[in-house]
Amino acid sequence: MRYPISIQTFATIRNGNYVYVDKTDLVYRLAQEHVCFLSRPRRFGKSLLISTLDAYFSGRRELFRGLKMEALEDKWDVYPVFRIDFAKGCFDLAGELEKVLEEYVSSWETIYGKCDIYTTLSSRFQYVLEQAAARTGHQAVILIDEYDKPLLDVLEEDLENVNRSILKDFYATFKAADASLRFVLLTGVTKFSQITVFSGFNQPNDISMDSRYDAICGITEDELYSVFGEVISEMASKLNYTVETMKAELKKQYDGYHFSNALLDVYNPFSIINAFNKMDIDNYWYKSGTPTYLVKLLEGHHVNMQKLTSRPYESQYFVDYRADAENPLAMLYQSGYLTIKGYDRHYREYTLDYPNVEVRKGFVALMAEANKCCS
């Protein structure tokens, strides 16, 4: 079995015969929406989701042979796809965000044309979208990966307000060009509230806590056992465990994420495929890097996790971004250090806690890093 370590391109996975947990029925369902936002922790497969949607809307039917999508789609129309990947940029310098957006818009203008009367990035982008729809006969698709990185790179700095204003203006294009749009998806770690970057257009449908999409990123227990059952047995043999003990160890270490009140168990996909690739239990997720923005937010502060997890919360207290070191609940939840552990349907309140052992150890490392930075 070939594991797609650090591979986030759907075509590469399919053409390279890498193992793929089939999410294409959920991708098809998502593609019937209009303007959406999805928040998930880092290393959870957001970029692969974007790539899969790109392949679908580009009509690449051959990549979906043998997958659930094949039975769901029969038309395979080809849409003009506009994809922006902010994950590759570093936005802590003035002018860098405008430069990146300029490069994207200019490249699209070479394909769909440029009109000199439009001079701002947003107006030029709107013109490109309208031209793409007119020339191809199909509405445009916009896929934005890590939409929040230009803000997280400069969190609590003067440049944050500048970058927020630029993004707000650019995203306002979605409202102005709505008639030319078939589908829009923005992904990221953090949901900035409606008074910031999303306020320039009609609010996207936030599917982050929509139970229909709980499993669109990550690996469910059913998927784990059906796709990786043989590998689990091999790993158990290597580590001198029974199969049931091996399953329990994997669950304790990597399971425990819940993204809605349905409480569907979701395993960290990055850690799982690394564990199977190396045939060993380790802390792969937090060893892959500590979020700089979270370290900066928590510098010099002691977070009492026991206090944070000892009381229930309504969803608004942890869903929307709040850069508050004194109350870092939302940032810890959105970054994956906390997850939903219980839901009281009568009071509509949630309890939160660490997802698993790996994350608990990762939080200790996070706090050590934050304290080191200020010492």
Tab-separated table of C-alpha atoms in Angstrom:
chain	number	residue	atom	x	y	z
A	1	MET	CA	0.000	0.000	0.000
A	2	ARG	CA	1.407	3.386	-1.044
A	3	TYR	CA	0.741	6.255	1.341
A	4	PRO	CA	0.327	9.828	0.073
A	5	ILE	CA	2.743	11.409	2.550
A	6	SER	CA	2.836	15.178	1.879
A	7	ILE	CA	0.816	14.692	-1.342
A	8	GLN	CA	-2.174	17.018	-1.579
A	9	THR	CA	-2.980	16.696	-5.283
A	10	PHE	CA	-5.903	14.435	-6.152
A	11	ALA	CA	-4.564	13.594	-9.620
A	12	THR	CA	-1.180	12.558	-8.218
A	13	ILE	CA	-2.812	10.256	-5.679
A	14	ARG	CA	-5.084	8.643	-8.250
A	15	ASN	CA	-2.498	8.322	-11.018
A	16	GLY	CA	0.176	7.146	-8.601
A	17	ASN	CA	-1.971	4.361	-7.122
A	18	TYR	CA	-1.696	5.810	-3.630
A	19	VAL	CA	-4.272	4.754	-1.062
A	20	TYR	CA	-7.301	7.049	-1.175
A	21	VAL	CA	-10.191	7.088	1.277
A	22	ASP	CA	-13.146	7.756	-0.994
A	23	LYS	CA	-14.853	11.011	-0.024
A	24	THR	CA	-16.275	11.753	-3.461
A	25	ASP	CA	-19.908	11.276	-2.432
A	26	LEU	CA	-19.422	14.117	0.059
A	27	VAL	CA	-17.531	16.124	-2.566
A	28	TYR	CA	-20.483	15.705	-4.925
A	29	ARG	CA	-22.911	16.848	-2.239
A	30	LEU	CA	-20.748	19.852	-1.427
A	31	ALA	CA	-20.523	20.776	-5.111
A	32	GLN	CA	-24.289	21.314	-5.175
A	33	GLU	CA	-23.894	24.242	-2.736
A	34	HIS	CA	-23.142	27.808	-3.845
A	35	VAL	CA	-20.804	29.785	-1.554
A	36	CYS	CA	-19.309	27.839	1.360
A	37	PHE	CA	-16.729	28.069	4.096
A	38	LEU	CA	-15.002	25.124	5.803
A	39	SER	CA	-12.767	25.337	8.868
A	40	ARG	CA	-10.581	22.403	9.867
A	41	PRO	CA	-7.296	22.104	11.805
A	42	ARG	CA	-4.038	21.999	9.857
A	43	ARG	CA	-2.988	18.705	8.258
A	44	PHE	CA	-6.575	17.580	7.955
A	45	GLY	CA	-6.850	17.339	4.163
A	46	LYS	CA	-8.305	20.720	3.223
A	47	SER	CA	-5.875	21.109	0.318
A	48	LEU	CA	-6.728	17.635	-0.984
A	49	LEU	CA	-10.420	18.555	-0.831
A	50	ILE	CA	-9.724	21.692	-2.882
A	51	SER	CA	-7.746	19.640	-5.400
A	52	THR	CA	-10.541	17.059	-5.669
A	53	LEU	CA	-13.123	19.777	-6.329
A	54	ASP	CA	-10.780	21.275	-8.939
A	55	ALA	CA	-10.589	17.915	-10.736
A	56	TYR	CA	-14.362	17.454	-10.555
A	57	PHE	CA	-15.286	20.889	-11.889
A	58	SER	CA	-12.588	20.569	-14.569
A	59	GLY	CA	-14.416	17.507	-15.870
A	60	ARG	CA	-11.592	15.054	-15.225
A	61	ARG	CA	-13.839	12.022	-15.220
A	62	GLU	CA	-10.972	9.561	-15.605
A	63	LEU	CA	-9.680	10.402	-12.119
A	64	PHE	CA	-12.976	9.329	-10.528
A	65	ARG	CA	-13.270	5.892	-12.089
A	66	GLY	CA	-14.165	3.317	-9.468
A	67	LEU	CA	-15.079	5.979	-6.902
A	68	LYS	CA	-18.511	6.902	-5.517
A	69	MET	CA	-18.604	10.000	-7.718
A	70	GLU	CA	-18.789	7.847	-10.849
A	71	ALA	CA	-22.290	6.664	-9.974
A	72	LEU	CA	-23.465	10.150	-8.994
A	73	GLU	CA	-22.349	12.302	-11.934
A	74	ASP	CA	-23.269	11.689	-15.558
A	75	LYS	CA	-22.731	15.064	-17.245
A	76	TRP	CA	-19.129	16.020	-16.356
A	77	ASP	CA	-19.393	19.623	-17.515
A	78	VAL	CA	-16.156	21.596	-17.652
A	79	TYR	CA	-16.256	24.825	-15.645
A	80	PRO	CA	-13.686	27.628	-15.583
A	81	VAL	CA	-11.898	27.086	-12.252
A	82	PHE	CA	-10.124	29.896	-10.394
A	83	ARG	CA	-7.942	28.526	-7.644
A	84	ILE	CA	-6.045	30.564	-5.059
A	85	ASP	CA	-3.600	28.918	-2.666
A	86	PHE	CA	-2.526	31.224	0.131
A	87	ALA	CA	-0.717	28.396	1.928
A	88	LYS	CA	2.341	28.913	-0.271
A	89	GLY	CA	2.745	32.606	0.547
A	90	CYS	CA	4.345	34.524	3.393
A	91	PHE	CA	2.389	37.675	4.116
A	92	ASP	CA	4.357	39.406	6.863
A	93	LEU	CA	5.722	42.082	4.515
A	94	ALA	CA	3.764	45.127	3.350
A	95	GLY	CA	2.620	44.739	-0.247
A	96	GLU	CA	3.052	40.950	-0.367
A	97	LEU	CA	-0.674	40.167	-0.355
A	98	GLU	CA	-1.367	42.630	-3.187
A	99	LYS	CA	1.541	41.131	-5.128
A	100	VAL	CA	0.169	37.599	-4.834
A	101	LEU	CA	-3.359	38.646	-5.814
A	102	GLU	CA	-1.963	40.676	-8.728
A	103	GLU	CA	-0.144	37.598	-10.029
A	104	TYR	CA	-3.307	35.521	-9.909
A	105	VAL	CA	-5.519	38.125	-11.583
A	106	SER	CA	-2.921	38.902	-14.264
A	107	SER	CA	-2.572	35.223	-15.156
A	108	TRP	CA	-6.348	34.917	-15.560
A	109	GLU	CA	-6.478	38.085	-17.682
A	110	THR	CA	-4.113	36.460	-20.193
A	111	ILE	CA	-6.744	33.744	-20.660
A	112	TYR	CA	-10.016	35.636	-20.476
A	113	GLY	CA	-9.027	39.186	-21.405
A	114	LYS	CA	-8.457	42.520	-19.735
A	115	CYS	CA	-10.461	45.728	-19.811
A	116	ASP	CA	-8.471	48.910	-19.107
A	117	ILE	CA	-11.380	50.713	-17.484
A	118	TYR	CA	-11.111	48.312	-14.536
A	119	THR	CA	-8.104	49.135	-12.394
A	120	THR	CA	-8.683	47.687	-8.926
A	121	LEU	CA	-7.979	44.045	-8.178
A	122	SER	CA	-11.611	43.382	-7.284
A	123	SER	CA	-13.052	45.023	-10.410
A	124	ARG	CA	-10.516	43.266	-12.641
A	125	PHE	CA	-11.340	39.948	-10.971
A	126	GLN	CA	-15.046	40.544	-11.466
A	127	TYR	CA	-14.493	41.250	-15.163
A	128	VAL	CA	-12.456	38.043	-15.553
A	129	LEU	CA	-15.196	35.981	-13.898
A	130	GLU	CA	-17.879	37.493	-16.113
A	131	GLN	CA	-15.784	36.936	-19.241
A	132	ALA	CA	-15.024	33.352	-18.243
A	133	ALA	CA	-18.729	32.600	-17.855
A	134	ALA	CA	-19.588	34.315	-21.145
A	135	ARG	CA	-16.835	32.623	-23.166
A	136	THR	CA	-17.221	29.097	-21.802
A	137	GLY	CA	-20.968	29.029	-21.326
A	138	HIS	CA	-20.464	27.840	-17.762
A	139	GLN	CA	-20.387	29.797	-14.536
A	140	ALA	CA	-17.061	30.133	-12.753
A	141	VAL	CA	-15.810	28.093	-9.810
A	142	ILE	CA	-13.601	29.709	-7.141
A	143	LEU	CA	-11.535	27.596	-4.754
A	144	ILE	CA	-9.509	29.364	-2.061
A	145	ASP	CA	-7.164	27.347	0.143
A	146	GLU	CA	-6.051	28.731	3.541
A	147	TYR	CA	-7.955	31.963	3.045
A	148	ASP	CA	-6.918	33.113	6.535
A	149	LYS	CA	-3.135	32.792	6.189
A	150	PRO	CA	-2.612	36.441	5.133
A	151	LEU	CA	-4.165	37.382	8.487
A	152	LEU	CA	-2.635	34.696	10.679
A	153	ASP	CA	0.859	35.597	9.400
A	154	VAL	CA	0.477	39.099	10.860
A	155	LEU	CA	-1.787	38.415	13.816
A	156	GLU	CA	-1.881	41.275	16.330
A	157	GLU	CA	0.349	43.423	14.073
A	158	ASP	CA	-0.477	46.668	12.227
A	159	LEU	CA	-0.391	44.824	8.919
A	160	GLU	CA	-3.289	42.621	10.001
A	161	ASN	CA	-5.782	45.448	9.459
A	162	VAL	CA	-4.247	46.253	6.082
A	163	ASN	CA	-4.449	42.662	4.887
A	164	ARG	CA	-7.966	42.301	6.242
A	165	SER	CA	-9.086	45.345	4.271
A	166	ILE	CA	-7.497	44.002	1.072
A	167	LEU	CA	-9.156	40.607	1.456
A	168	LYS	CA	-12.507	42.155	2.333
A	169	ASP	CA	-12.454	44.177	-0.869
A	170	PHE	CA	-11.274	41.232	-2.963
A	171	TYR	CA	-13.891	38.843	-1.574
A	172	ALA	CA	-16.607	41.443	-2.202
A	173	THR	CA	-16.234	40.373	-5.832
A	174	PHE	CA	-18.250	37.260	-4.997
A	175	LYS	CA	-21.338	39.396	-4.400
A	176	ALA	CA	-20.832	41.613	-7.433
A	177	ALA	CA	-20.215	38.636	-9.746
A	178	ASP	CA	-22.762	36.291	-8.175
A	179	ALA	CA	-24.599	35.667	-11.459
A	180	SER	CA	-21.330	34.409	-12.960
A	181	LEU	CA	-20.545	31.986	-10.134
A	182	ARG	CA	-21.392	28.283	-9.995
A	183	PHE	CA	-19.547	27.451	-6.759
A	184	VAL	CA	-17.217	29.079	-4.227
A	185	LEU	CA	-15.336	27.395	-1.375
A	186	LEU	CA	-13.029	29.029	1.129
A	187	THR	CA	-11.066	26.821	3.518
A	188	GLY	CA	-8.932	27.721	6.485
A	189	VAL	CA	-8.167	27.015	10.104
A	190	THR	CA	-9.833	30.090	11.553
A	191	LYS	CA	-13.274	31.516	11.055
A	192	PHE	CA	-12.966	35.280	11.208
A	193	SER	CA	-16.287	36.813	12.170
A	194	GLN	CA	-18.744	38.391	9.779
A	195	ILE	CA	-17.610	41.895	10.663
A	196	THR	CA	-14.189	41.292	9.090
A	197	VAL	CA	-13.256	39.687	5.777
A	198	PHE	CA	-16.666	38.233	4.930
A	199	SER	CA	-18.661	41.405	5.425
A	200	GLY	CA	-18.229	42.578	1.828
A	201	PHE	CA	-20.438	39.828	0.408
A	202	ASN	CA	-23.369	37.652	1.349
A	203	GLN	CA	-22.316	35.375	4.177
A	204	PRO	CA	-21.006	32.026	2.974
A	205	ASN	CA	-22.683	28.878	4.159
A	206	ASP	CA	-20.443	27.789	7.025
A	207	ILE	CA	-20.369	23.991	6.812
A	208	SER	CA	-17.721	23.600	9.529
A	209	MET	CA	-20.266	22.284	12.053
A	210	ASP	CA	-22.729	20.845	9.542
A	211	SER	CA	-23.054	17.154	10.463
A	212	ARG	CA	-23.509	16.228	6.796
A	213	TYR	CA	-19.870	17.164	6.242
A	214	ASP	CA	-18.328	15.837	9.457
A	215	ALA	CA	-16.305	13.277	7.519
A	216	ILE	CA	-15.356	15.324	4.455
A	217	CYS	CA	-11.857	15.751	5.911
A	218	GLY	CA	-10.252	13.175	8.179
A	219	ILE	CA	-10.895	9.442	8.523
A	220	THR	CA	-13.871	7.862	10.281
A	221	GLU	CA	-13.580	4.637	12.234
A	222	ASP	CA	-15.559	2.734	9.581
A	223	GLU	CA	-13.204	4.041	6.898
A	224	LEU	CA	-10.174	3.186	9.010
A	225	TYR	CA	-11.188	-0.427	9.473
A	226	SER	CA	-12.477	-1.005	5.926
A	227	VAL	CA	-9.587	0.638	4.052
A	228	PHE	CA	-6.715	-0.124	6.415
A	229	GLY	CA	-7.839	-3.352	8.079
A	230	GLU	CA	-4.999	-5.425	6.634
A	231	VAL	CA	-2.423	-2.790	7.555
A	232	ILE	CA	-3.713	-2.641	11.124
A	233	SER	CA	-3.191	-6.399	11.397
A	234	GLU	CA	0.358	-6.083	10.048
A	235	MET	CA	1.109	-3.261	12.459
A	236	ALA	CA	-0.303	-5.252	15.384
A	237	SER	CA	1.954	-8.172	14.483
A	238	LYS	CA	5.023	-5.938	14.257
A	239	LEU	CA	4.340	-4.299	17.639
A	240	ASN	CA	3.276	-7.537	19.349
A	241	TYR	CA	-0.295	-6.388	19.913
A	242	THR	CA	-3.555	-8.144	19.258
A	243	VAL	CA	-5.600	-6.523	16.501
A	244	GLU	CA	-8.100	-5.208	19.042
A	245	THR	CA	-5.320	-3.728	21.186
A	246	MET	CA	-3.822	-2.128	18.078
A	247	LYS	CA	-7.160	-0.544	17.230
A	248	ALA	CA	-7.461	0.745	20.784
A	249	GLU	CA	-3.974	2.274	20.630
A	250	LEU	CA	-4.727	4.018	17.328
A	251	LYS	CA	-8.008	5.323	18.729
A	252	LYS	CA	-6.412	6.637	21.908
A	253	GLN	CA	-3.606	8.337	19.994
A	254	TYR	CA	-5.306	9.752	16.874
A	255	ASP	CA	-9.121	9.620	17.211
A	256	GLY	CA	-11.481	11.875	19.134
A	257	TYR	CA	-12.167	14.797	16.788
A	258	HIS	CA	-15.831	15.810	16.570
A	259	PHE	CA	-16.944	18.626	14.303
A	260	SER	CA	-20.650	18.833	15.098
A	261	ASN	CA	-23.188	17.815	17.714
A	262	ALA	CA	-23.543	14.462	15.914
A	263	LEU	CA	-20.245	13.494	17.612
A	264	LEU	CA	-19.003	11.363	14.715
A	265	ASP	CA	-15.493	10.129	15.583
A	266	VAL	CA	-12.860	11.410	13.154
A	267	TYR	CA	-9.199	10.395	13.153
A	268	ASN	CA	-6.368	12.741	12.229
A	269	PRO	CA	-5.514	11.665	8.643
A	270	PHE	CA	-1.942	13.005	8.687
A	271	SER	CA	-1.032	11.056	11.795
A	272	ILE	CA	-2.796	7.872	10.676
A	273	ILE	CA	-1.060	7.566	7.303
A	274	ASN	CA	2.300	8.408	8.874
A	275	ALA	CA	1.753	5.766	11.548
A	276	PHE	CA	0.932	3.149	8.909
A	277	ASN	CA	3.811	4.227	6.694
A	278	LYS	CA	6.320	3.883	9.548
A	279	MET	CA	4.473	1.083	11.312
A	280	ASP	CA	4.821	2.868	14.634
A	281	ILE	CA	2.832	5.055	17.026
A	282	ASP	CA	4.295	8.538	17.341
A	283	ASN	CA	3.217	12.170	17.685
A	284	TYR	CA	3.289	12.994	13.978
A	285	TRP	CA	0.826	15.885	13.969
A	286	TYR	CA	2.466	18.212	16.474
A	287	LYS	CA	5.967	17.213	15.371
A	288	SER	CA	5.084	18.516	11.905
A	289	GLY	CA	5.169	22.089	13.201
A	290	THR	CA	3.744	24.461	15.777
A	291	PRO	CA	1.384	27.186	14.481
A	292	THR	CA	3.320	30.447	14.696
A	293	TYR	CA	0.166	32.522	15.150
A	294	LEU	CA	-0.863	30.482	18.170
A	295	VAL	CA	2.588	30.714	19.737
A	296	LYS	CA	2.497	34.510	19.336
A	297	LEU	CA	-0.993	34.714	20.819
A	298	LEU	CA	-0.062	32.677	23.882
A	299	GLU	CA	3.377	34.165	24.550
A	300	GLY	CA	3.807	34.841	28.259
A	301	HIS	CA	0.428	33.401	29.175
A	302	HIS	CA	-0.474	30.316	31.167
A	303	VAL	CA	-3.543	28.582	29.773
A	304	ASN	CA	-5.562	26.732	32.390
A	305	MET	CA	-6.909	23.966	30.191
A	306	GLN	CA	-8.736	22.348	33.094
A	307	LYS	CA	-10.682	25.559	33.644
A	308	LEU	CA	-11.458	25.907	29.938
A	309	THR	CA	-12.793	22.376	29.687
A	310	SER	CA	-14.746	22.276	32.934
A	311	ARG	CA	-17.789	24.222	31.771
A	312	PRO	CA	-20.237	24.076	28.829
A	313	TYR	CA	-20.324	26.634	26.016
A	314	GLU	CA	-22.744	27.802	23.386
A	315	SER	CA	-21.187	27.447	19.934
A	316	GLN	CA	-20.575	31.155	19.375
A	317	TYR	CA	-17.916	31.133	22.086
A	318	PHE	CA	-15.595	28.829	20.169
A	319	VAL	CA	-16.663	29.040	16.517
A	320	ASP	CA	-15.738	32.652	15.666
A	321	TYR	CA	-12.161	33.953	15.812
A	322	ARG	CA	-11.102	35.885	18.872
A	323	ALA	CA	-7.485	36.962	19.279
A	324	ASP	CA	-7.623	36.966	23.044
A	325	ALA	CA	-4.793	35.384	25.017
A	326	GLU	CA	-6.847	35.699	28.196
A	327	ASN	CA	-9.609	33.612	26.614
A	328	PRO	CA	-8.031	31.542	23.830
A	329	LEU	CA	-10.912	29.049	23.613
A	330	ALA	CA	-11.842	29.758	19.978
A	331	MET	CA	-8.248	29.637	18.729
A	332	LEU	CA	-7.514	26.390	20.561
A	333	TYR	CA	-10.661	24.788	19.178
A	334	GLN	CA	-10.124	25.932	15.612
A	335	SER	CA	-6.462	24.925	15.681
A	336	GLY	CA	-7.357	21.399	16.774
A	337	TYR	CA	-6.100	21.478	20.360
A	338	LEU	CA	-9.663	21.257	21.633
A	339	THR	CA	-12.634	19.476	20.116
A	340	ILE	CA	-16.280	18.824	20.932
A	341	LYS	CA	-16.650	16.078	23.520
A	342	GLY	CA	-20.307	16.370	24.484
A	343	TYR	CA	-23.543	18.142	23.538
A	344	ASP	CA	-26.577	18.943	25.668
A	345	ARG	CA	-29.523	19.206	23.266
A	346	HIS	CA	-31.801	20.765	25.876
A	347	TYR	CA	-29.492	23.708	26.594
A	348	ARG	CA	-27.702	23.600	23.202
A	349	GLU	CA	-24.377	23.676	24.958
A	350	TYR	CA	-21.108	21.939	24.168
A	351	THR	CA	-18.286	20.605	26.294
A	352	LEU	CA	-14.748	20.661	24.907
A	353	ASP	CA	-11.547	18.765	25.644
A	354	TYR	CA	-8.385	17.417	24.052
A	355	PRO	CA	-9.205	15.096	21.138
A	356	ASN	CA	-6.590	12.480	22.010
A	357	VAL	CA	-3.231	11.676	23.609
A	358	GLU	CA	-1.192	13.104	20.739
A	359	VAL	CA	-2.890	16.477	21.003
A	360	ARG	CA	-2.564	16.582	24.798
A	361	LYS	CA	1.198	16.134	24.419
A	362	GLY	CA	1.193	18.672	21.602
A	363	PHE	CA	-0.425	21.270	23.812
A	364	VAL	CA	2.314	20.851	26.422
A	365	ALA	CA	4.871	21.393	23.648
A	366	LEU	CA	2.925	24.419	22.408
A	367	MET	CA	2.939	26.088	25.802
A	368	ALA	CA	6.656	25.325	26.231
A	369	GLU	CA	7.324	27.006	22.874
A	370	ALA	CA	5.187	30.034	23.800
A	371	ASN	CA	6.962	30.475	27.122
A	372	LYS	CA	10.369	30.031	25.525
A	373	CYS	CA	9.648	32.809	23.068
A	374	CYS	CA	9.127	35.340	25.823
A	375	SER	CA	11.882	34.216	28.194
